[in-house]
């Protein structure tokens, strides 16, 4: 249960109501190919999703949003916007700093009543090796605008990737980079497209303009990376697509 306005209603009820009246719902500036669905979305997802909102209710991190009525055929279907809230792959960081599953299966797929989201074991090896058709998308790192590649600093994406050392490597395996030097590299054969890297990357326009950034990103930007990010942005003008590491969807 969650409080919306002055009434105590479920998030699912709220989502349905908001979709019906269409107030305050903004259609994100996605092209269809850029839409990131929750993990396990089958290829005929649009036909199988009954718009029930159960995946959104089950997500422990509020990572799932729903399209509003201005979205046409996509109305009331779930998506993930990594720059607002990535998919955490139902993991949390333990006291030792390591990430651990919080559930046996990814929660959104576990509760989906139609199989539009497949049930997926919350296991690193399983997630690293998902078939292409069940991934959310893939990450792409632009070395030209990456602080680690340009200034030998940062590495936040590598450190925070839930599939660290599989999807995101400390350095490309086939380039002569000395051990101990951090040059993040995406292995797209294992990346699931969760968007954590894009969310955490300090090189993002939103770091300059958005008030909705959470405290982690504000701190990163303000105290660690501000000068370097400004330098990169000044160098790039309006040409660059931020963040330095981006995720594209597959549906
Ligand atoms: S896998 Fe977990 S964190 Fe990711 S969208 Fe599904 S319920 Fe949310
Ligand atoms: S590389 Fe990025 S999108 Fe891919 S699994 Fe890691 S954090 Fe998620
Ligand atoms: S978080 Fe962004 S700037 Fe930092 S190493 Fe990763 S891609 Fe580069």
PDB file of C-alpha atoms and ligand atoms in Angstrom, residues 89 138-139 157 160-164 167-168 186 190-198 245 247, ligand 2:
ATOM      1  CA  UNK A  89      17.946  -7.155 -10.639  1.00  0.00           C
ATOM      2  CA  UNK A 138      22.361  -3.613 -23.826  1.00  0.00           C
ATOM      3  CA  UNK A 139      24.843  -1.026 -22.618  1.00  0.00           C
ATOM      4  CA  UNK A 157      29.661   1.814 -13.722  1.00  0.00           C
ATOM      5  CA  UNK A 160      28.003  -0.818  -9.427  1.00  0.00           C
ATOM      6  CA  UNK A 161      27.088  -3.227 -12.220  1.00  0.00           C
ATOM      7  CA  UNK A 162      25.107  -6.094 -10.659  1.00  0.00           C
ATOM      8  CA  UNK A 163      26.872  -8.385 -13.120  1.00  0.00           C
ATOM      9  CA  UNK A 164      30.303  -6.920 -12.425  1.00  0.00           C
ATOM     10  CA  UNK A 167      28.814  -7.777 -18.137  1.00  0.00           C
ATOM     11  CA  UNK A 168      31.133  -4.943 -17.183  1.00  0.00           C
ATOM     12  CA  UNK A 186      30.950  -3.793 -21.671  1.00  0.00           C
ATOM     13  CA  UNK A 190      26.596 -10.936 -20.828  1.00  0.00           C
ATOM     14  CA  UNK A 191      24.990  -7.495 -20.343  1.00  0.00           C
ATOM     15  CA  UNK A 192      21.319  -7.782 -19.452  1.00  0.00           C
ATOM     16  CA  UNK A 193      20.493  -4.086 -19.934  1.00  0.00           C
ATOM     17  CA  UNK A 194      19.500  -3.258 -16.360  1.00  0.00           C
ATOM     18  CA  UNK A 195      20.671   0.354 -16.718  1.00  0.00           C
ATOM     19  CA  UNK A 196      22.515   0.608 -13.412  1.00  0.00           C
ATOM     20  CA  UNK A 197      25.633   1.803 -15.235  1.00  0.00           C
ATOM     21  CA  UNK A 198      23.757   4.597 -17.029  1.00  0.00           C
ATOM     22  CA  UNK A 245      27.402   4.732 -20.899  1.00  0.00           C
ATOM     23  CA  UNK A 247      21.438   1.421 -22.533  1.00  0.00           C
TER      24      UNK A 247
HETATM   25  S1  LIG B   2      26.756  -3.254 -18.099  1.00  0.00           S
HETATM   26 FE1  LIG B   2      25.196  -1.801 -17.368  1.00  0.00          FE
HETATM   27  S2  LIG B   2      23.275  -2.466 -18.282  1.00  0.00           S
HETATM   28 FE2  LIG B   2      24.739  -4.157 -18.490  1.00  0.00          FE
HETATM   29  S3  LIG B   2      24.376  -5.470 -16.722  1.00  0.00           S
HETATM   30 FE3  LIG B   2      26.008  -4.032 -16.132  1.00  0.00          FE
HETATM   31  S4  LIG B   2      25.006  -2.281 -15.185  1.00  0.00           S
HETATM   32 FE4  LIG B   2      23.413  -3.483 -16.263  1.00  0.00          FE
END
